[in-house]
Each structure stands twice: as C-alpha cells, then as structure tokens.
Coordinates of C-alpha atoms in Angstrom, one line a residue:
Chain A
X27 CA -5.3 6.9 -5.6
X28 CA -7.9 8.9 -7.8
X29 CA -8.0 5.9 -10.1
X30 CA -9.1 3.3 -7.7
X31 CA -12.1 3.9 -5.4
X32 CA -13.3 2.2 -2.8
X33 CA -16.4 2.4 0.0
X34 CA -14.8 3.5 3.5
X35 CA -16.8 1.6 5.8
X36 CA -18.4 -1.8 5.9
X37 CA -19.5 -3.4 9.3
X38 CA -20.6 -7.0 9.8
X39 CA -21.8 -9.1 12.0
X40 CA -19.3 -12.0 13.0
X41 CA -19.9 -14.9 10.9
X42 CA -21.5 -13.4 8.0
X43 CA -19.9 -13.0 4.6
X44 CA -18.1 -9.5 4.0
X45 CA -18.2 -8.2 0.4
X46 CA -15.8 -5.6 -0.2
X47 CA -15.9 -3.5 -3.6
X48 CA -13.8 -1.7 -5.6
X49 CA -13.5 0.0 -9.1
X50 CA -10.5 1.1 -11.3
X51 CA -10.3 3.1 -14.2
X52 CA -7.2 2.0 -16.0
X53 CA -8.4 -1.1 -18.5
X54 CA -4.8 -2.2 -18.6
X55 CA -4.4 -3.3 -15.3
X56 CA -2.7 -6.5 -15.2
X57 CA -2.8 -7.1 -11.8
X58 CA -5.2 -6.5 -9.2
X59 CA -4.3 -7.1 -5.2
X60 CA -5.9 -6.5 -1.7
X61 CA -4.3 -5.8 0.8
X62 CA -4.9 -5.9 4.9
X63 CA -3.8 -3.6 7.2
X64 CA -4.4 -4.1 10.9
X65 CA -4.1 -1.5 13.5
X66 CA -0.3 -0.1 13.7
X67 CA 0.7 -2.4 11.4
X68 CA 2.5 -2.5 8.0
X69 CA -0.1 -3.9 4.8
X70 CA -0.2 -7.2 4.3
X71 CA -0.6 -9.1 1.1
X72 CA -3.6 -11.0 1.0
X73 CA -4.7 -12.1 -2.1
X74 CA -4.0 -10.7 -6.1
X75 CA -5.4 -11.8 -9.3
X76 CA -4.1 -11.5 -13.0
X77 CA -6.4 -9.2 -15.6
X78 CA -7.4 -12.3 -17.9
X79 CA -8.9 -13.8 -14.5
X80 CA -12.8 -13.6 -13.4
X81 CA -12.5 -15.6 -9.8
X82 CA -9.9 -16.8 -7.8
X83 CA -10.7 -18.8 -4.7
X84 CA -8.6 -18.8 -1.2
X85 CA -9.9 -20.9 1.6
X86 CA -11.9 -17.9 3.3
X87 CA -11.7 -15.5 0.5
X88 CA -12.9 -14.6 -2.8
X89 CA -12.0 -12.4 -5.5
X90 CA -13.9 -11.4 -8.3
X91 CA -13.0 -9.5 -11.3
X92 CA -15.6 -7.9 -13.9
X93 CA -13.2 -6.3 -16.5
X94 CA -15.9 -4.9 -18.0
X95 CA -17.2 -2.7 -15.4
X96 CA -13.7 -2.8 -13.9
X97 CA -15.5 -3.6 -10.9
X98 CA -13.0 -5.7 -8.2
X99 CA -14.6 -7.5 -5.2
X100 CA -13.1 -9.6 -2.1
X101 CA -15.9 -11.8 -0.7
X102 CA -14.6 -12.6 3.2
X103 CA -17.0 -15.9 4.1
X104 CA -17.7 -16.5 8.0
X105 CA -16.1 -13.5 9.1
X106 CA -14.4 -13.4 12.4
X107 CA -13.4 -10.8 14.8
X108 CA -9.7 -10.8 13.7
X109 CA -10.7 -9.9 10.2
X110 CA -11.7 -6.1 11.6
X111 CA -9.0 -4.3 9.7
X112 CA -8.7 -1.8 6.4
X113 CA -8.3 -3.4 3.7
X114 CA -6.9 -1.9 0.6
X115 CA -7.2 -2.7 -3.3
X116 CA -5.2 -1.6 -5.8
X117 CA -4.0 -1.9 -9.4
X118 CA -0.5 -2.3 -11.5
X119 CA 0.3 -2.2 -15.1
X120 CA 2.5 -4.1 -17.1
X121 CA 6.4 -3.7 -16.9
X122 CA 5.5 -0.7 -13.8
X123 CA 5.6 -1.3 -10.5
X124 CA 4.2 0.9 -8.8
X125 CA 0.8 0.3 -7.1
X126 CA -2.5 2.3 -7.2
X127 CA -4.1 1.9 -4.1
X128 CA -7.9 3.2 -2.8
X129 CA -8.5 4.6 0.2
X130 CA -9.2 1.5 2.2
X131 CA -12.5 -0.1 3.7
X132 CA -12.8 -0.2 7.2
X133 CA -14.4 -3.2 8.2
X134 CA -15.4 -3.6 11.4
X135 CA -16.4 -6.8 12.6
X136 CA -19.4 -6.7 15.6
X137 CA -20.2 -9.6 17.7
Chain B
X1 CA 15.4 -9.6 9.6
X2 CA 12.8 -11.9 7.6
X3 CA 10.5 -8.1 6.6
X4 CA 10.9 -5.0 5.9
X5 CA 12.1 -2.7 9.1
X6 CA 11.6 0.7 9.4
X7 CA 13.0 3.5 11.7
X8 CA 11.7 4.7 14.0
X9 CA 8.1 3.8 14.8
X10 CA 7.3 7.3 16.0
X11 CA 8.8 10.4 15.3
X12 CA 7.5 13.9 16.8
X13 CA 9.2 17.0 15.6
X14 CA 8.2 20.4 15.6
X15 CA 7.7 22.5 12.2
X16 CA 10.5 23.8 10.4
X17 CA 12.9 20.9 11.3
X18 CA 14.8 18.1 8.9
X19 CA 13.5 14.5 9.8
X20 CA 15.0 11.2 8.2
X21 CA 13.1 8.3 8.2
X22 CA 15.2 4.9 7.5
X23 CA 13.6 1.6 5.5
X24 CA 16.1 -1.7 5.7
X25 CA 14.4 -3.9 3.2
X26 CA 14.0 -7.6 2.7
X27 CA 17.1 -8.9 1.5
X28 CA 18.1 -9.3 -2.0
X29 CA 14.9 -7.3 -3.2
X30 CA 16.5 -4.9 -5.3
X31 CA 13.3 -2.8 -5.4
X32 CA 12.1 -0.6 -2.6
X33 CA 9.6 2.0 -2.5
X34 CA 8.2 4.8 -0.6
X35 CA 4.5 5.6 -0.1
X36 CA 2.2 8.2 2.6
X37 CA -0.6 7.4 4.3
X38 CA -2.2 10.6 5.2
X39 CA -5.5 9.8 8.0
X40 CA -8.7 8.5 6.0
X41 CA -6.4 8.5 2.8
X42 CA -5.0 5.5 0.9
X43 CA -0.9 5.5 0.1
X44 CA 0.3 7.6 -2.3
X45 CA 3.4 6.8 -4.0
X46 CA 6.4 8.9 -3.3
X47 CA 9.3 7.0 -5.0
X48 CA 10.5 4.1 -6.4
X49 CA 14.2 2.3 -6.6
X50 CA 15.1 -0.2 -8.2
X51 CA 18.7 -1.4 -8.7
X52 CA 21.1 0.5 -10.5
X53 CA 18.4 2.4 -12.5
X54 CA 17.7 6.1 -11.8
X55 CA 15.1 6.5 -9.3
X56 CA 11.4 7.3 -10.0
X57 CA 10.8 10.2 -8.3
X58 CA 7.6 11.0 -9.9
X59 CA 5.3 11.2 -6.0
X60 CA 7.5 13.1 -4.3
X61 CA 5.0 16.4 -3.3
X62 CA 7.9 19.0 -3.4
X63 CA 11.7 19.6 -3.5
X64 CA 11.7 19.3 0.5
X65 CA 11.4 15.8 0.1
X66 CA 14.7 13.5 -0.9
X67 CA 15.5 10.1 -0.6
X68 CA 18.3 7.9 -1.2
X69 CA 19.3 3.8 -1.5
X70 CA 23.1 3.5 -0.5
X71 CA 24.4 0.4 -1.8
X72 CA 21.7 -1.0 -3.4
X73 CA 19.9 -1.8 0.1
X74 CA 19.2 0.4 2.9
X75 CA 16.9 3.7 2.3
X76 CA 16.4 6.9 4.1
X77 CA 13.9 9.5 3.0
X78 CA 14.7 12.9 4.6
X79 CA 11.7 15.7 4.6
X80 CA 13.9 19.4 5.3
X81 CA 12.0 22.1 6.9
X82 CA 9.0 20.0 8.1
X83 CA 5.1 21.2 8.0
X84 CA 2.3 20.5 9.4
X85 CA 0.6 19.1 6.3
X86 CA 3.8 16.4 6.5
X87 CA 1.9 14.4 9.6
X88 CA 1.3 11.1 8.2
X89 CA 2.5 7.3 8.1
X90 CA 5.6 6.9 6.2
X91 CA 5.3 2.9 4.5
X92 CA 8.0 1.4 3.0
X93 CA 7.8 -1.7 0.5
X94 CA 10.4 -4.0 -0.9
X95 CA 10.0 -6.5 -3.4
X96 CA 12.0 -8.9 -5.4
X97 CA 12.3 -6.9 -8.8
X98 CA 12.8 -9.4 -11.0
X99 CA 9.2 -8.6 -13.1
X100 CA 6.2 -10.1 -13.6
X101 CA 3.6 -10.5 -10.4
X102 CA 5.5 -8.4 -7.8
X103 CA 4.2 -8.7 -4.0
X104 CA 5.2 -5.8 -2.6
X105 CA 6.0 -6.5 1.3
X106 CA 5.7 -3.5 3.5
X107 CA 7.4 -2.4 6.5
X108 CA 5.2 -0.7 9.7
X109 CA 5.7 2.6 9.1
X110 CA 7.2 5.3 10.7
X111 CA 4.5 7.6 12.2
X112 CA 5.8 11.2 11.9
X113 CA 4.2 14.2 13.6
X114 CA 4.9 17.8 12.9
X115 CA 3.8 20.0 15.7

C-alpha cells in the first residue's frame, strides 16, 4: 500500500538482532500488525499492537510504535536461520477492516 | 480444515481465458477477503465480505474481475478474459468478524500465470 512503506531488504548475520522499520501515514490507525511470510506460504500473524501503545514485548520480538513520527519497528533478537522470510507491516482503522500492507522486507538470514 | 484453503496452488492459463480461483475459509469467520500480491509488491486489497452486508468491492482493478461468497462461506473470485498484467499470487484471508482487533488468517495462495 502507498500509505505504508517499508525498506525491501535487510540481511543479517545469524544471531544478531534484526530491526525492521516501517512508516504510515494515516494518524488514526488503531492497529498496527506484522506479518511473516515464508517462501510459498500464506502470511502469518506474528505480532500487532493497539495505537495508544509504545512497546509490546514477545519472547524474541519487539515492537515499537512512535505515533509521532508514525514510525513502526519489529526488533527480531538472536536471529536464526528460520527467521529468513518477508515480513510485512500494515495498518487498520477503526470499525474497517481492511488492511494496509507495505511492500515487505526481505530479510535474509546469513550464517 | 483448521486454515484457510485455497484452490488451486498453481494455475497456468493463457491470455484471454476465464480463471476461477476458490477460498474455503476458517469456519464460522463470517469475513473473508481477497488481496494480490504482484512480485516485489505488497497485497493490495481486492474485496471484502462480510456476512450478509453488501460486499466491498472497492480494490477490484476492473470489471473483469468478480467474486462471490455463496452461503455465507466458500468464495470464488473469477478474472474473465485473462492478461498478462493478471500474473500474481491470489491471498485469501478470513477472520472472525465480530470487531475490534481482527487477525486476519490467510490461505497459501493460488499462484496464477497468464501466458
């Protein structure tokens, strides 16, 4: 979508941190998601956060939300080799949903 | 099923030809929804149903493109007279519909080709 960009590519070594970014126009976004999508597969949910939210924290993962700069990010710590995938961010408003979705960041994971 | 099934995986057609593509959705998710992945670009929305309501048809790129949700359930989204342009992943999503925070969970696609 034109209203959420992301970066393409990211690579990383395996077992440092990934930092994936994203930024979104809309200012009333209510809820903000990444996805994963892994090679011939469908997307799969991996982690959303609510607009009045500035961190959320999931074992590996971690999201961070400036509302100001409507800047999203997805931290990924000790990154492994299963974690090469696109991964997807996107936006929904109140009482809509449809999804906004960026292009994807490839991340590829290198030993 | 426990997901979202799509059919077929692949689909190879040459240009000019109908195509239908089929989503069976998680059940009891009364909303389903269609989006493309074109290569290098992220899904953009075709169309939406949910329940009874008139469907949002507001992504769909032209009039070749049609879908419909028999029975509240399974979809099929037919492109007529094909094009190149057309080549792309076909996603389908279901979720529950009820409102609020709602995780959309997405089939594998159908992978079309127009020669």
């Amino acid at each position: 979508g034109e209203d959420v960009e992301q970066s393409l590519f990211l690579s990383v070594r395996e077992g440092d941190s990934s930092v994936i970014n994203c930024t979104y126009t809309d200012s009333s976004s209510t809820y903000l998601y990444w996805y994963k999508q892994e090679p011939g597969a469908g997307l799969q949910l991996l982690t959303y956060i609510f607009s009045n939210m500035d961190m959320k924290q999931d074992q590996r993962l971690t999201v961070l939300l400036n509302k100001k700069d409507k800047h999203l990010s997805l931290r990924i710590a000790d990154t492994q080799t299963g974690d090469s995938a696109i991964y997807f961010c996107a936006e929904s408003m109140r009482n809509d949903y449809k999804l906004s979705f960026g292009a994807g960041t490839t991340v590829t994971v290198r030993a | 099923g426990a997901g979202v099934s799509q059919s077929p995986s692949n689909k190879v057609t040459e240009k000019g030809k109908d195509v239908e593509l089929r989503c069976d959705p998680i059940s009891g998710h009364t909303a389903l929804y269609w989006y493309r992945q074109s290569l290098g670009q992220g899904l953009e929305f075709l169309i939406y149903f949910q329940g009874n309501s008139a469907p949002d048809k507001s992504g769909l790129p032209s009039d070749r493109f049609s879908a419909e949700r028999t029975g509240g359930s399974v979809s099929t989204l037919t492109i007529q007279r094909t094009q190149q342009e057309d080549s792309a992943v076909y996603l389908c999503a279901s979720s529950r519909g009820t409102g609020g925070l709602e995780t959309q969970y997405f089939g594998p696609g159908t992978r079309l080709l127009v020669l």
